[in-house]
mmCIF file of C-alpha atoms and ligand atoms in Angstrom:
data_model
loop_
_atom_site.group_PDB
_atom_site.id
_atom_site.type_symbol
_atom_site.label_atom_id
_atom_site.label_comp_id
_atom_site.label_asym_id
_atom_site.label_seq_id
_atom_site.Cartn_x
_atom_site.Cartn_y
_atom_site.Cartn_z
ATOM 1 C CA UNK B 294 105.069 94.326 106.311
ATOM 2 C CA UNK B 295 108.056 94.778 104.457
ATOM 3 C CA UNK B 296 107.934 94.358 100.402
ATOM 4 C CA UNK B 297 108.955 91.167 99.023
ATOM 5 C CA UNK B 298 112.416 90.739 97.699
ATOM 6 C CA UNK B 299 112.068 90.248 94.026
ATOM 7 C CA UNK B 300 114.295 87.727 91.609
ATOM 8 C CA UNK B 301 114.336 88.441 87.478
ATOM 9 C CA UNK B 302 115.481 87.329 84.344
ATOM 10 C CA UNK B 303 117.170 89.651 82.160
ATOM 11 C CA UNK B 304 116.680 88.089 78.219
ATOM 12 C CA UNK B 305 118.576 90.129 75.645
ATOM 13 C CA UNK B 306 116.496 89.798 72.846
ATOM 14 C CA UNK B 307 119.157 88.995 70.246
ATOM 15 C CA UNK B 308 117.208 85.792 69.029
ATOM 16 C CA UNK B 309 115.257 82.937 70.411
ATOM 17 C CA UNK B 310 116.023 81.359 74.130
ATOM 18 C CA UNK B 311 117.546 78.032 74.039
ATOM 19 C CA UNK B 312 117.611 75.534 76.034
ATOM 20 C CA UNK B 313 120.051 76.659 78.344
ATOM 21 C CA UNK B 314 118.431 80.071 78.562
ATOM 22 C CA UNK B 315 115.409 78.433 79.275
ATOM 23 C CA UNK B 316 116.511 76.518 82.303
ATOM 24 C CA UNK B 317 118.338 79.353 83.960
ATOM 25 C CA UNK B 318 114.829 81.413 83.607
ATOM 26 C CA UNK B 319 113.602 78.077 85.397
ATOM 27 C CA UNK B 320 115.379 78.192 87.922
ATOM 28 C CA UNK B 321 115.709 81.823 88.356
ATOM 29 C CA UNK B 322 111.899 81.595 88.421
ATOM 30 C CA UNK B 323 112.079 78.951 91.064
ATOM 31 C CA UNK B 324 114.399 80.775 93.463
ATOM 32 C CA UNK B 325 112.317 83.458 92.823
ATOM 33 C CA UNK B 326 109.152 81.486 94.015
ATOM 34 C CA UNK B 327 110.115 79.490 96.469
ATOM 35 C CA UNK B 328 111.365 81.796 98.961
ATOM 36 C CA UNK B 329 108.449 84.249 98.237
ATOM 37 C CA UNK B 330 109.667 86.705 96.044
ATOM 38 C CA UNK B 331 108.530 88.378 93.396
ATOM 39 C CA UNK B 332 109.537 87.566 90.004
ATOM 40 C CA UNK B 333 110.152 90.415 87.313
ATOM 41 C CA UNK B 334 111.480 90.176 83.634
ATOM 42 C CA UNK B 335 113.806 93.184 82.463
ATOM 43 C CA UNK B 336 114.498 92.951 78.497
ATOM 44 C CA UNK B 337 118.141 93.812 77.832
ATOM 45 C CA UNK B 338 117.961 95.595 74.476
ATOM 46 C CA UNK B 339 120.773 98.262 74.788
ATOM 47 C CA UNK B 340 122.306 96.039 72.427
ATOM 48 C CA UNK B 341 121.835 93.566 69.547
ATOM 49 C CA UNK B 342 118.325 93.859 69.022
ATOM 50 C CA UNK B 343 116.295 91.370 67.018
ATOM 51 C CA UNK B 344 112.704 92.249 65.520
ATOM 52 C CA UNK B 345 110.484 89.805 66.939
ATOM 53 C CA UNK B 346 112.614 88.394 69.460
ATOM 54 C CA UNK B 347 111.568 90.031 72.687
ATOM 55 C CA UNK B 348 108.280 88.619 71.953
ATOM 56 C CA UNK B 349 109.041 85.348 71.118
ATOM 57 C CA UNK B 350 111.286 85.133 74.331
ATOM 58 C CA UNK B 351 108.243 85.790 76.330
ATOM 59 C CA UNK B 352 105.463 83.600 74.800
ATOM 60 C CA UNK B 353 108.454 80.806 75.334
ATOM 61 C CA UNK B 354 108.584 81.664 79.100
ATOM 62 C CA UNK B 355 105.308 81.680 79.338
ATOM 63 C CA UNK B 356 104.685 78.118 77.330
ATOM 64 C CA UNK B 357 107.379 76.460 80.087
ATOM 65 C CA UNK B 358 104.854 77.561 82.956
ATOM 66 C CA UNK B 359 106.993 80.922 83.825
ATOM 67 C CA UNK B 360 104.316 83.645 85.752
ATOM 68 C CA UNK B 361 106.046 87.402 86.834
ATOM 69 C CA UNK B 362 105.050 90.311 87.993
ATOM 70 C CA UNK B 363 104.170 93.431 86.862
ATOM 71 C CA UNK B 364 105.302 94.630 83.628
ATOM 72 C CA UNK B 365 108.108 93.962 81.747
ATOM 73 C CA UNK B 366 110.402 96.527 82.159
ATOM 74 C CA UNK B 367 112.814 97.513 78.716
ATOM 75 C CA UNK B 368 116.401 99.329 79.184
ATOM 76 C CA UNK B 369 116.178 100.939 76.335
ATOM 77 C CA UNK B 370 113.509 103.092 78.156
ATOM 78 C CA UNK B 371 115.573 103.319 81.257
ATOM 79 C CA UNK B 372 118.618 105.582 79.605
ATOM 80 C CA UNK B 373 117.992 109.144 81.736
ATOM 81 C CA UNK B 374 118.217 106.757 84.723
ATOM 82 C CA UNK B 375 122.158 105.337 83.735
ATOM 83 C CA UNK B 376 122.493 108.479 83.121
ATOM 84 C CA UNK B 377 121.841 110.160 85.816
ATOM 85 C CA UNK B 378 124.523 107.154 87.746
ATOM 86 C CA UNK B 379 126.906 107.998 85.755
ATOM 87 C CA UNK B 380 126.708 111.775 86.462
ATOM 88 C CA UNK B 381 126.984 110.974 90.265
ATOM 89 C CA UNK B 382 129.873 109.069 89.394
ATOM 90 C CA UNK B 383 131.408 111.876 87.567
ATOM 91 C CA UNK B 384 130.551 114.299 90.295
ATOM 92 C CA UNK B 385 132.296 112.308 92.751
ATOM 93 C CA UNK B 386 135.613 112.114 90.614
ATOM 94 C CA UNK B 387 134.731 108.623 89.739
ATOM 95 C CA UNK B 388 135.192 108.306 85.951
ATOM 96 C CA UNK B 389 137.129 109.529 82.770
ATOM 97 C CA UNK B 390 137.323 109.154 79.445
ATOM 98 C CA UNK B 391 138.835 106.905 77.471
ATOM 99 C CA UNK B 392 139.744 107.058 73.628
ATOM 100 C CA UNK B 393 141.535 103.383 73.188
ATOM 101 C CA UNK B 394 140.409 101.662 70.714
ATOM 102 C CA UNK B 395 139.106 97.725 70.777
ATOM 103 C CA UNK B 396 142.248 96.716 69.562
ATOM 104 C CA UNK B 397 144.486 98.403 71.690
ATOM 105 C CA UNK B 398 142.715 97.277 74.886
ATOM 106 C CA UNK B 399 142.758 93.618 73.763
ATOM 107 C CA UNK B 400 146.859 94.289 73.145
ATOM 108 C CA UNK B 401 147.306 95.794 76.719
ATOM 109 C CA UNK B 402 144.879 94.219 78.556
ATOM 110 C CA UNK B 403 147.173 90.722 77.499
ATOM 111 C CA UNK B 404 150.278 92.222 78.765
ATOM 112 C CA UNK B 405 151.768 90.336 81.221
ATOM 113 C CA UNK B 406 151.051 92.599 83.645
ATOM 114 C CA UNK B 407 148.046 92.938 85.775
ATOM 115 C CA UNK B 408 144.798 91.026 85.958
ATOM 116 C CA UNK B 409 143.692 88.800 82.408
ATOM 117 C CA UNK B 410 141.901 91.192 80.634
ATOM 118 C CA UNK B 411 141.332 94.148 82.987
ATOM 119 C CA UNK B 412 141.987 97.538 81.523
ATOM 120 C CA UNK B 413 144.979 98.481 82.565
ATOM 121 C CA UNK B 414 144.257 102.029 82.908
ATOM 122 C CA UNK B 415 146.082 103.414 79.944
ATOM 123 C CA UNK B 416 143.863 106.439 79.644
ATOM 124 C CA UNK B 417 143.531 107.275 83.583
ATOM 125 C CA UNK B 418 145.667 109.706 83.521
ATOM 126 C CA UNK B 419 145.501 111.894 79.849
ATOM 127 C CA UNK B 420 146.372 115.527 79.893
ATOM 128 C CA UNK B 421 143.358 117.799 78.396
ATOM 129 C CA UNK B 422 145.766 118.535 75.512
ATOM 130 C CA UNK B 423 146.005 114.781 74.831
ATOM 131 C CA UNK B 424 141.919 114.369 74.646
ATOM 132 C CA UNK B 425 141.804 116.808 72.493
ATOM 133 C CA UNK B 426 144.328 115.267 69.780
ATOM 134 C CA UNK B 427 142.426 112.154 70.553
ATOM 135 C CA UNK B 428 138.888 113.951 69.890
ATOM 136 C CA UNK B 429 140.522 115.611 66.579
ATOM 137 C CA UNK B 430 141.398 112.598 64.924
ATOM 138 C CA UNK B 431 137.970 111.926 65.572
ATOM 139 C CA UNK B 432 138.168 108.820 68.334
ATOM 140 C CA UNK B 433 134.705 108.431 70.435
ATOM 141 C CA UNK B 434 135.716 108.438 74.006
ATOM 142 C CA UNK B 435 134.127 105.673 76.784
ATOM 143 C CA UNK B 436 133.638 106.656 79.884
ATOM 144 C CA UNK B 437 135.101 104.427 82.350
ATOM 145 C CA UNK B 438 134.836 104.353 86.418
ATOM 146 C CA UNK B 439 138.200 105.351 88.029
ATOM 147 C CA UNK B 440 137.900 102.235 90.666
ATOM 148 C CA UNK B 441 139.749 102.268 93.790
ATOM 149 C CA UNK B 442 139.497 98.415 94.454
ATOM 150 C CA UNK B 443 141.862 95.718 92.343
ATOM 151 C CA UNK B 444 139.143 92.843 93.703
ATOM 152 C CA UNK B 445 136.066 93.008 95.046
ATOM 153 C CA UNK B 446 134.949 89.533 97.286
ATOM 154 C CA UNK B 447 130.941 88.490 96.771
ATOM 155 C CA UNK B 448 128.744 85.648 97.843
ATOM 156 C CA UNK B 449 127.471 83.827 95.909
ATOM 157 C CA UNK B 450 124.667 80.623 96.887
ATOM 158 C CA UNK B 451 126.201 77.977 94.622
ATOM 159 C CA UNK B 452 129.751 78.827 94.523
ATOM 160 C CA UNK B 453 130.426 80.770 98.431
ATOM 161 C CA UNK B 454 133.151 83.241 98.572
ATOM 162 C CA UNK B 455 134.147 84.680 95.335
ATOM 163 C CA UNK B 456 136.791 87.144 94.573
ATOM 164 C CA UNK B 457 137.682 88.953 91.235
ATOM 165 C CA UNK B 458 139.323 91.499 90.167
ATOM 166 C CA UNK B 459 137.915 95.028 89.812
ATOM 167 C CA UNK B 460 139.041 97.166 86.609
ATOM 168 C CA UNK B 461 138.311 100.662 85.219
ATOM 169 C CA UNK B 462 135.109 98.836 83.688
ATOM 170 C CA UNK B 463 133.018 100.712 81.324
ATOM 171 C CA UNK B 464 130.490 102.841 81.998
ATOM 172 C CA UNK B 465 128.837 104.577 78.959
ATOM 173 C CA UNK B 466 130.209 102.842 75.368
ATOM 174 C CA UNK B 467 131.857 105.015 72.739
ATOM 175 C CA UNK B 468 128.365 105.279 70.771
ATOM 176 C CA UNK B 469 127.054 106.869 73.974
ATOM 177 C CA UNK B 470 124.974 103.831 75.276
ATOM 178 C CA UNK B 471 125.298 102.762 78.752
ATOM 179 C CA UNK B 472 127.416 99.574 79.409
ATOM 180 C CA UNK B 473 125.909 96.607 80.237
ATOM 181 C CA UNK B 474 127.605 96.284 83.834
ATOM 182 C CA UNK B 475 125.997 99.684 84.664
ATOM 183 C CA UNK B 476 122.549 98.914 83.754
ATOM 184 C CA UNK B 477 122.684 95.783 85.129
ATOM 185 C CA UNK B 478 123.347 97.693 88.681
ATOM 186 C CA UNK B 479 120.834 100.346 88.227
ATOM 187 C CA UNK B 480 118.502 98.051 87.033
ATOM 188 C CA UNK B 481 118.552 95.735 89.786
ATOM 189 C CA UNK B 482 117.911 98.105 92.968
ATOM 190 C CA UNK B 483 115.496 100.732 90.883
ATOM 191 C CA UNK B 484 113.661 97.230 90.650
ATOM 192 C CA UNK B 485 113.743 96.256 94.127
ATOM 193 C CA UNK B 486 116.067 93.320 92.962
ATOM 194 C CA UNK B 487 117.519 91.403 95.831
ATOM 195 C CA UNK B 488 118.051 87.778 94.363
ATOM 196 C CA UNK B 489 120.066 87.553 91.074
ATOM 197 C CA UNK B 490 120.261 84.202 89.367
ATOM 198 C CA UNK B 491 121.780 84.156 86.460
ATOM 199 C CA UNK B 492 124.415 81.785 84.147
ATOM 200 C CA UNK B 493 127.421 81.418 85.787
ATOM 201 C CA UNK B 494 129.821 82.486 82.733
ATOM 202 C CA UNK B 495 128.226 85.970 83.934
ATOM 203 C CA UNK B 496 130.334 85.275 87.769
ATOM 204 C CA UNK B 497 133.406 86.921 87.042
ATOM 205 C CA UNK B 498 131.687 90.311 86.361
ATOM 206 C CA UNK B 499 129.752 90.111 89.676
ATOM 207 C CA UNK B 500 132.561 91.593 91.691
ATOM 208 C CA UNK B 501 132.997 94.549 90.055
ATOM 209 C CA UNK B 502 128.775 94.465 89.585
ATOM 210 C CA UNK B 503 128.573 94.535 93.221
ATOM 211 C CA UNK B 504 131.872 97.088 93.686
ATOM 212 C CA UNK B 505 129.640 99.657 91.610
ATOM 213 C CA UNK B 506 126.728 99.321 93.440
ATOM 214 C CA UNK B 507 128.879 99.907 96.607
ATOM 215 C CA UNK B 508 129.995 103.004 95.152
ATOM 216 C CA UNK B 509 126.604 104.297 94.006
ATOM 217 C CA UNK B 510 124.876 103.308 97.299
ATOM 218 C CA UNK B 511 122.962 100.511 96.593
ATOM 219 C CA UNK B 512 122.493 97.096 98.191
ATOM 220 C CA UNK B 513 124.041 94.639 96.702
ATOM 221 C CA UNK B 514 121.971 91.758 96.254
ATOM 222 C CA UNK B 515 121.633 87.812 96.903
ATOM 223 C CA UNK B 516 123.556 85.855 93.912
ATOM 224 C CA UNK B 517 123.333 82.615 92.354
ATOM 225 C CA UNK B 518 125.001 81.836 89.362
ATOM 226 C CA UNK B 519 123.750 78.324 88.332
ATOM 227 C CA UNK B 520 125.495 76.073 85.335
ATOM 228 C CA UNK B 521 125.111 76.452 81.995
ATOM 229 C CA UNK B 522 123.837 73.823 79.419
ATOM 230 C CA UNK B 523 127.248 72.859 77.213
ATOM 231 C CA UNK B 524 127.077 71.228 73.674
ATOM 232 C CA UNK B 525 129.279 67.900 73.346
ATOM 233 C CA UNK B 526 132.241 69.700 73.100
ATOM 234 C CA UNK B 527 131.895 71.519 75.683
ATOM 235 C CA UNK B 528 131.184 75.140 74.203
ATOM 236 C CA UNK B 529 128.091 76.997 75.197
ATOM 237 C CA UNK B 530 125.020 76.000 73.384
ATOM 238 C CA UNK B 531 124.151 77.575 70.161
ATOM 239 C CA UNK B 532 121.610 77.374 67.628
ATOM 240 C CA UNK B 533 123.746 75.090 66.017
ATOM 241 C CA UNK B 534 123.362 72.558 67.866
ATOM 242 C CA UNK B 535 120.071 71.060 66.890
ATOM 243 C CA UNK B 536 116.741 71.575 67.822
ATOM 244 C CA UNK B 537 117.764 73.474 71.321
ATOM 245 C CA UNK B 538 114.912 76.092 71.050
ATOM 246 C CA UNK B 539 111.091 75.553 72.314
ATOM 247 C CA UNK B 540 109.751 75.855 68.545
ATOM 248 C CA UNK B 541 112.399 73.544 67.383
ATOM 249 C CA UNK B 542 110.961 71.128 69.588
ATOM 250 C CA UNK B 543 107.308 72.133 69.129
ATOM 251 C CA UNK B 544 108.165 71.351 65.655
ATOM 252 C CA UNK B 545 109.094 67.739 66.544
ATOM 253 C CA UNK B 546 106.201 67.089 67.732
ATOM 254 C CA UNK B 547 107.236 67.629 71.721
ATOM 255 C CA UNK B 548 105.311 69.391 74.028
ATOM 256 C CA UNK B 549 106.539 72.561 76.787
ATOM 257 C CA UNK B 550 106.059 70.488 79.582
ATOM 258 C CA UNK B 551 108.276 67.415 78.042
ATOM 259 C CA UNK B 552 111.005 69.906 77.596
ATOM 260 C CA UNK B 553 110.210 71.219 81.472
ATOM 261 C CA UNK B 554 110.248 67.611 81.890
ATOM 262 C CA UNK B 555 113.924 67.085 80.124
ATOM 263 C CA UNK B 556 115.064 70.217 82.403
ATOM 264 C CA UNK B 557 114.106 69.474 85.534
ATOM 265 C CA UNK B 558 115.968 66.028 85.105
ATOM 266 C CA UNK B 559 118.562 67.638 84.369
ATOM 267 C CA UNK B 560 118.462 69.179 87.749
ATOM 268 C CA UNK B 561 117.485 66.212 89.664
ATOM 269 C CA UNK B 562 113.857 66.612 89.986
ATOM 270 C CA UNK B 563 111.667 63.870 88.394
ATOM 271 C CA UNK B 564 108.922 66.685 87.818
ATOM 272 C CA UNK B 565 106.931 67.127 84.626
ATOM 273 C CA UNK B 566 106.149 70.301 84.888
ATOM 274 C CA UNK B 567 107.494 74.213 85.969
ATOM 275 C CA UNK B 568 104.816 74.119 88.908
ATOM 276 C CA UNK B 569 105.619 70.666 89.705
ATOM 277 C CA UNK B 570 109.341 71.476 90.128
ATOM 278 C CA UNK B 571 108.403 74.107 92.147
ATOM 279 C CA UNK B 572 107.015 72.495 94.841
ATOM 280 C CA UNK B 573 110.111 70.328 95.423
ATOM 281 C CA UNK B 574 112.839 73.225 94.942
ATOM 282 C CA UNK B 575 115.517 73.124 97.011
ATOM 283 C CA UNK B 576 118.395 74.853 95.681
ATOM 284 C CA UNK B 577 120.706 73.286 97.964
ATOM 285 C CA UNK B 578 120.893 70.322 96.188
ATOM 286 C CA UNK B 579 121.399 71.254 92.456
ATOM 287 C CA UNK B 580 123.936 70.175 90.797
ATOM 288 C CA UNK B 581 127.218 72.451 90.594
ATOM 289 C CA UNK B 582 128.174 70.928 86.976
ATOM 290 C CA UNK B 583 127.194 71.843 83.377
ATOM 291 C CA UNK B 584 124.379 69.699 81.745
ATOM 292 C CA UNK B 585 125.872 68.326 78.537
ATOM 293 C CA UNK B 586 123.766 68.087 75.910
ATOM 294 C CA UNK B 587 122.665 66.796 72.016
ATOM 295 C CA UNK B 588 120.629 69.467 71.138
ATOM 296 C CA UNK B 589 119.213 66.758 68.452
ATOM 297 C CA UNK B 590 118.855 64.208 71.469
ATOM 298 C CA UNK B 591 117.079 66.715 74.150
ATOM 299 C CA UNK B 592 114.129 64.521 75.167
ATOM 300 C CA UNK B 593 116.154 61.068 74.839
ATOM 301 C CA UNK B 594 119.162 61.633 75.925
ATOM 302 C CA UNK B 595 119.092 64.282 78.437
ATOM 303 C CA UNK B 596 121.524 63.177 81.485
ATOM 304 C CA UNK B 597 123.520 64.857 84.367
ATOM 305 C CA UNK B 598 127.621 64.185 83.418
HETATM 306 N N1 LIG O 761 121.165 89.939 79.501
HETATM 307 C C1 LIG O 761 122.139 88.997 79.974
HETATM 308 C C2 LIG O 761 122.091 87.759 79.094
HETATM 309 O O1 LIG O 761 121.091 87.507 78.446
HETATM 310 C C3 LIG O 761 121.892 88.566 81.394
HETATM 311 C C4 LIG O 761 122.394 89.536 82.337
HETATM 312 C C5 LIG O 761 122.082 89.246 83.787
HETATM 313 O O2 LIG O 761 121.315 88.313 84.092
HETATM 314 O O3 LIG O 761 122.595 89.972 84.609
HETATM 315 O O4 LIG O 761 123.068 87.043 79.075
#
């Protein structure tokens, strides 16, 4: 017998899941489930680390009804691994260095030239005598992938055929740490990762995602990028919003499974629990919009626009 496919969710631990994070673990959770797969957890903490938070994030996942497998796995014990993608990269005359700074990628990268916000390439082709100015004056270099493809086509369950473009992305940071978009691809097949559902704000990386994979030999997997919960106006939630975190509404006096309850309504299901949604899943019917929401009005006011 073959091994299971597996699904994840992929916290960074920069503070406490809201609402929104919650119900894309959900549902990540319940693709995961329903079509037999395993479910893993991978903890994002290359960057923006907050004491306490990983754990937090994990009792919450566990207090909607959330079960995975194995143990979680951190990146920050994972670097030799990026590394070692990176170097097979290299080897294959895939990457080079790049010394712009943030400021003068935002300037080029809004030139009206090329794709919106793709690196145009600036440092592709520097002479050795031009890194070394660069390293004198004491710039950090980023090492980029030297991509052959302008757009990359995926698909994706909720949203078919997508196309983006494909850009020099990142590889390792200027500080050295691998970039988010490599890990991410690493990650995923050293994990045995074929189902990835995630927010769909993260869709317009997922071409150049699955381009590096491609490149380094690995399968690209399934993707679903499911809707995000929006505030009133619109913007992604935030802490600011009200009480849009589990112990904000443990504080009021609600209960997991009433906020389970609030997001499986959101998604059409009338079921009061994670288990309970389960065994009606059927991503085919969920719906392709954001779920507005009052952070203050969670439990009373929850509603599909
Ligand atoms: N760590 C990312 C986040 O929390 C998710 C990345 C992914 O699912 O690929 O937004």
């Amino acid at each position: 017998m073959p091994e299971p496919g597996a699904g994840r969710y992929a916290p960074s631990p920069s503070g406490d899941l809201h609402v929104g994070n919650l119900r894309t673990a959900l549902l990540a959770w319940a693709f995961a489930r329903s079509t037999g797969r395993r479910f893993l957890i991978r903890v994002e903490d290359l960057d923006r680390v907050r004491p306490g938070a990983e754990q937090r994030q994990l009792d919450d996942l566990a207090a909607i009804g959330l079960d995975w497998d194995g143990p979680v796995v951190r990146q920050s014990e994972r670097l030799p691994y990026y590394q070692a993608a990176i170097d097979r990269l290299t080897a294959a005359g895939l990457t080079y260095e790049c010394f712009c700074t943030r400021r003068e990628i935002q300037q080029a990268a809004t030139a009206p030239h090329g794709p919106l916000g793709a690196y145009p390439g600036t440092c592709r082709t520097l002479t050795e005598q031009a890194r070394t100015r660069f390293r004198d004056e004491g710039r950090r270099a980023a090492l980029r992938l030297r991509a052959a493809a302008t757009e990359f086509e995926i698909i994706d369950d909720l949203h078919g055929r997508y196309r983006a473009p494909v850009d020099d992305v990142v590889l390792r940071r200027g500080d050295g740490i691998p970039a988010y978009n490599l890990a991410v691809v690493v990650d995923d097949a050293a994990q045995g990762i074929d189902q990835v559902v995630r927010g769909d704000d993260l869709l317009p990386s997922t071409p150049r995602q699955a381009y590096l994979a491609t490149l380094l030999d690995l399968p690209v997997p399934h993707y679903a990028h499911v809707p995000l919960v929006l505030n009133t106006e619109g913007q992604r939630l935030a802490k600011r919003d009200g009480a849009v975190t589990l112990s904000d509404q443990l504080a009021l006096g609600n209960t997991p499974d009433q906020v389970v309850a609030a997001m499986a309504r959101s998604l059409g299901y009338a079921a009061t629990s994670s288990a309970e949604l389960l065994d009606s899943f059927d991503p085919a019917h969920l719906p392709r919009e954001p779920w507005i929401l009052d952070g203050n009005g969670l439990l009373q006011r929850s509603r599909c626009p």
